[in-house]
PDB file of C-alpha atoms and ligand atoms in Angstrom:
ATOM      1  CA  MET A   1      12.499  -7.948   1.626  1.00  0.00           C
ATOM      2  CA  ALA A   2      14.445  -8.284   4.916  1.00  0.00           C
ATOM      3  CA  LYS A   3      14.802 -11.426   6.102  1.00  0.00           C
ATOM      4  CA  TYR A   4      15.017 -12.757   9.665  1.00  0.00           C
ATOM      5  CA  LYS A   5      14.625 -16.458  10.890  1.00  0.00           C
ATOM      6  CA  SER A   6      12.602 -17.639  12.915  1.00  0.00           C
ATOM      7  CA  GLY A   7      13.181 -21.452  14.641  1.00  0.00           C
ATOM      8  CA  ASN A   8      14.234 -23.393  10.838  1.00  0.00           C
ATOM      9  CA  LYS A   9      12.343 -21.167   9.073  1.00  0.00           C
ATOM     10  CA  LEU A  10      13.420 -18.419   6.810  1.00  0.00           C
ATOM     11  CA  LEU A  11      10.788 -15.749   7.095  1.00  0.00           C
ATOM     12  CA  LEU A  12      10.369 -12.176   4.874  1.00  0.00           C
ATOM     13  CA  VAL A  13       9.135  -9.397   7.036  1.00  0.00           C
ATOM     14  CA  CYS A  14       6.545  -7.506   4.894  1.00  0.00           C
ATOM     15  CA  PRO A  15       7.738  -4.208   3.743  1.00  0.00           C
ATOM     16  CA  CYS A  16       4.400  -2.392   4.563  1.00  0.00           C
ATOM     17  CA  ASP A  17       6.097  -1.739   8.082  1.00  0.00           C
ATOM     18  CA  SER A  18       3.857  -4.419  10.190  1.00  0.00           C
ATOM     19  CA  GLY A  19       6.651  -6.211  11.713  1.00  0.00           C
ATOM     20  CA  LEU A  20       4.312  -9.199  10.409  1.00  0.00           C
ATOM     21  CA  ASP A  21       5.583 -12.337   8.236  1.00  0.00           C
ATOM     22  CA  PHE A  22       4.561 -11.655   4.812  1.00  0.00           C
ATOM     23  CA  LEU A  23       2.663 -14.515   3.836  1.00  0.00           C
ATOM     24  CA  VAL A  24       0.446 -14.188   6.969  1.00  0.00           C
ATOM     25  CA  CYS A  25       0.183  -9.969   6.359  1.00  0.00           C
ATOM     26  CA  CYS A  26      -0.280  -8.627   2.500  1.00  0.00           C
ATOM     27  CA  SER A  27       0.661 -12.123   0.720  1.00  0.00           C
ATOM     28  CA  PRO A  28      -3.858 -12.904   1.138  1.00  0.00           C
ATOM     29  CA  PHE A  29      -4.292 -10.067  -0.378  1.00  0.00           C
ATOM     30  CA  LEU A  30      -1.967  -9.882  -2.906  1.00  0.00           C
ATOM     31  CA  SER A  31      -2.704 -13.289  -4.501  1.00  0.00           C
ATOM     32  CA  GLY A  32      -6.567 -12.452  -4.060  1.00  0.00           C
ATOM     33  CA  LEU A  33      -6.720 -15.152  -1.958  1.00  0.00           C
ATOM     34  CA  ALA A  34      -8.668 -12.803   0.790  1.00  0.00           C
ATOM     35  CA  PRO A  35      -9.809  -9.346   0.772  1.00  0.00           C
ATOM     36  CA  ALA A  36      -8.647  -6.328   2.571  1.00  0.00           C
ATOM     37  CA  PRO A  37     -10.707  -5.884   5.852  1.00  0.00           C
ATOM     38  CA  ASP A  38     -10.347  -2.338   5.786  1.00  0.00           C
ATOM     39  CA  ALA A  39      -8.710   0.312   4.130  1.00  0.00           C
ATOM     40  CA  ARG A  40      -6.010   0.557   6.263  1.00  0.00           C
ATOM     41  CA  ALA A  41      -5.200  -2.707   5.284  1.00  0.00           C
ATOM     42  CA  LEU A  42      -5.894  -2.565   1.322  1.00  0.00           C
ATOM     43  CA  MET A  43      -3.291   0.967   2.045  1.00  0.00           C
ATOM     44  CA  ARG A  44      -0.276  -0.974   3.795  1.00  0.00           C
ATOM     45  CA  SER A  45      -0.938  -3.727   0.571  1.00  0.00           C
ATOM     46  CA  ARG A  46      -1.366  -1.093  -2.006  1.00  0.00           C
ATOM     47  CA  TYR A  47       2.371  -0.211  -0.515  1.00  0.00           C
ATOM     48  CA  THR A  48       3.811  -3.800  -0.489  1.00  0.00           C
ATOM     49  CA  ALA A  49       2.783  -3.963  -4.595  1.00  0.00           C
ATOM     50  CA  TYR A  50       4.381  -0.733  -5.584  1.00  0.00           C
ATOM     51  CA  THR A  51       7.801  -1.947  -3.758  1.00  0.00           C
ATOM     52  CA  ARG A  52       7.117  -5.406  -5.551  1.00  0.00           C
ATOM     53  CA  ASP A  53       6.357  -3.753  -9.283  1.00  0.00           C
ATOM     54  CA  ASP A  54       2.805  -5.612  -8.762  1.00  0.00           C
ATOM     55  CA  GLN A  55       1.410  -3.587 -11.450  1.00  0.00           C
ATOM     56  CA  ALA A  56      -1.433  -6.033 -11.490  1.00  0.00           C
ATOM     57  CA  TYR A  57      -2.535  -5.770  -8.244  1.00  0.00           C
ATOM     58  CA  ILE A  58      -2.473  -1.981  -7.967  1.00  0.00           C
ATOM     59  CA  GLN A  59      -4.570  -2.001 -11.006  1.00  0.00           C
ATOM     60  CA  ALA A  60      -7.223  -4.166  -9.285  1.00  0.00           C
ATOM     61  CA  SER A  61      -7.264  -1.769  -6.179  1.00  0.00           C
ATOM     62  CA  TRP A  62      -7.869   1.299  -7.557  1.00  0.00           C
ATOM     63  CA  HIS A  63     -11.787   2.169  -7.516  1.00  0.00           C
ATOM     64  CA  PRO A  64     -12.877   2.212 -11.863  1.00  0.00           C
ATOM     65  CA  ASP A  65     -13.998   5.628 -11.811  1.00  0.00           C
ATOM     66  CA  THR A  66     -10.235   7.088 -10.975  1.00  0.00           C
ATOM     67  CA  ARG A  67      -7.786   4.460 -11.885  1.00  0.00           C
ATOM     68  CA  PRO A  68      -5.853   5.304 -14.659  1.00  0.00           C
ATOM     69  CA  ALA A  69      -5.064   3.364 -17.436  1.00  0.00           C
ATOM     70  CA  ILE A  70      -1.858   2.674 -17.190  1.00  0.00           C
ATOM     71  CA  VAL A  71       0.420   3.333 -13.751  1.00  0.00           C
ATOM     72  CA  SER A  72       3.930   3.693 -14.537  1.00  0.00           C
ATOM     73  CA  GLU A  73       7.188   5.627 -13.264  1.00  0.00           C
ATOM     74  CA  GLN A  74       9.248   7.651 -14.880  1.00  0.00           C
ATOM     75  CA  GLU A  75      12.413   6.254 -12.807  1.00  0.00           C
ATOM     76  CA  PRO A  76      12.413   2.720 -11.101  1.00  0.00           C
ATOM     77  CA  CYS A  77      11.711   4.140  -7.681  1.00  0.00           C
ATOM     78  CA  GLN A  78      13.211   2.599  -4.473  1.00  0.00           C
ATOM     79  CA  TRP A  79      10.005   1.855  -1.778  1.00  0.00           C
ATOM     80  CA  LEU A  80      11.993   2.456   1.766  1.00  0.00           C
ATOM     81  CA  GLY A  81       9.281   2.225   4.452  1.00  0.00           C
ATOM     82  CA  LEU A  82       5.335   3.359   4.908  1.00  0.00           C
ATOM     83  CA  ARG A  83       4.118   5.348   7.954  1.00  0.00           C
ATOM     84  CA  VAL A  84       0.694   4.936   8.723  1.00  0.00           C
ATOM     85  CA  ILE A  85      -0.843   8.029  11.217  1.00  0.00           C
ATOM     86  CA  SER A  86      -4.205   7.356  10.851  1.00  0.00           C
ATOM     87  CA  HIS A  87      -7.232   5.331  10.048  1.00  0.00           C
ATOM     88  CA  GLN A  88     -10.105   6.950  10.168  1.00  0.00           C
ATOM     89  CA  GLN A  89     -13.418   4.560   8.659  1.00  0.00           C
ATOM     90  CA  ASP A  90     -17.167   6.215   8.238  1.00  0.00           C
ATOM     91  CA  GLY A  91     -19.572   3.141   6.846  1.00  0.00           C
ATOM     92  CA  ALA A  92     -18.271   2.384   3.597  1.00  0.00           C
ATOM     93  CA  THR A  93     -16.218   5.628   2.795  1.00  0.00           C
ATOM     94  CA  ALA A  94     -12.125   5.488   4.930  1.00  0.00           C
ATOM     95  CA  THR A  95      -9.420   8.017   4.511  1.00  0.00           C
ATOM     96  CA  VAL A  96      -5.342   6.890   5.589  1.00  0.00           C
ATOM     97  CA  GLU A  97      -3.077   9.226   6.661  1.00  0.00           C
ATOM     98  CA  PHE A  98       0.566   8.073   6.084  1.00  0.00           C
ATOM     99  CA  ILE A  99       4.468   8.984   5.353  1.00  0.00           C
ATOM    100  CA  ALA A 100       6.592   6.694   2.889  1.00  0.00           C
ATOM    101  CA  ARG A 101       9.964   7.222   2.018  1.00  0.00           C
ATOM    102  CA  TYR A 102      11.601   6.377  -1.621  1.00  0.00           C
ATOM    103  CA  LYS A 103      14.243   6.619  -3.492  1.00  0.00           C
ATOM    104  CA  VAL A 104      14.702   7.651  -6.775  1.00  0.00           C
ATOM    105  CA  GLY A 105      17.758   8.577  -9.075  1.00  0.00           C
ATOM    106  CA  GLY A 106      19.536   8.119  -5.991  1.00  0.00           C
ATOM    107  CA  ARG A 107      17.353  11.217  -4.364  1.00  0.00           C
ATOM    108  CA  ALA A 108      15.486  10.513  -0.902  1.00  0.00           C
ATOM    109  CA  GLY A 109      12.173  11.554  -0.666  1.00  0.00           C
ATOM    110  CA  ARG A 110       8.588  11.065   1.299  1.00  0.00           C
ATOM    111  CA  MET A 111       5.445  11.283   0.351  1.00  0.00           C
ATOM    112  CA  HIS A 112       3.080  12.606   2.623  1.00  0.00           C
ATOM    113  CA  GLU A 113      -0.806  10.998   1.351  1.00  0.00           C
ATOM    114  CA  LEU A 114      -3.800  11.434   2.823  1.00  0.00           C
ATOM    115  CA  SER A 115      -5.907   9.159   0.652  1.00  0.00           C
ATOM    116  CA  ARG A 116      -9.159   8.488   0.734  1.00  0.00           C
ATOM    117  CA  PHE A 117     -10.909   4.325  -0.333  1.00  0.00           C
ATOM    118  CA  VAL A 118     -14.624   3.284  -0.767  1.00  0.00           C
ATOM    119  CA  CYS A 119     -15.611  -0.199   0.282  1.00  0.00           C
ATOM    120  CA  GLU A 120     -18.120  -2.104  -2.138  1.00  0.00           C
ATOM    121  CA  ASP A 121     -19.274  -5.058  -2.101  1.00  0.00           C
ATOM    122  CA  GLY A 122     -17.095  -6.459  -0.160  1.00  0.00           C
ATOM    123  CA  HIS A 123     -13.834  -4.741  -1.127  1.00  0.00           C
ATOM    124  CA  TRP A 124     -12.073  -1.318  -0.713  1.00  0.00           C
ATOM    125  CA  TYR A 125     -10.432   0.843  -2.816  1.00  0.00           C
ATOM    126  CA  TYR A 126      -8.508   3.681  -3.147  1.00  0.00           C
ATOM    127  CA  VAL A 127     -10.391   6.413  -4.617  1.00  0.00           C
ATOM    128  CA  ASP A 128      -7.684   9.015  -4.357  1.00  0.00           C
ATOM    129  CA  GLY A 129      -5.771  11.436  -2.547  1.00  0.00           C
ATOM    130  CA  THR A 130      -4.134  14.859  -1.130  1.00  0.00           C
ATOM    131  CA  PHE A 131      -1.029  16.054   0.047  1.00  0.00           C
ATOM    132  CA  PRO A 132      -1.204  17.662   3.253  1.00  0.00           C
ATOM    133  CA  ASP A 133       2.548  19.218   2.954  1.00  0.00           C
TER     134      ASP A 133
HETATM  135 ZN1   ZN B   1       2.162  -6.412   4.598  1.00  0.00          ZN
END
């Protein structure tokens, strides 16, 4: 996680590319202090969870109907950056299109995904995704 100094405090830039301090960005969602207010915020926080290998949050933010039993990565994956392309909400459903860059086994790659989300009881959940590329 990138670090920067503000006054005499050492802050951490959130991996989700918001440019915000982690503590006021995705941290409240990952720690369960607050629900993500919309699908875009949830998607960003899930990306941050992947960068931290926070399996509990990845599971919890995945809709029970589509959640895999175990979220495993074959090889350690280094997440390099996130760019949210679009966010469209229609009532209790939403889509978020994004590109995430990563490195696996020394090889760089990019994942372009159009993710679907649903809101139930005030909590947004990741449902599934398609790959436009
Ligand atoms: Zn964040």
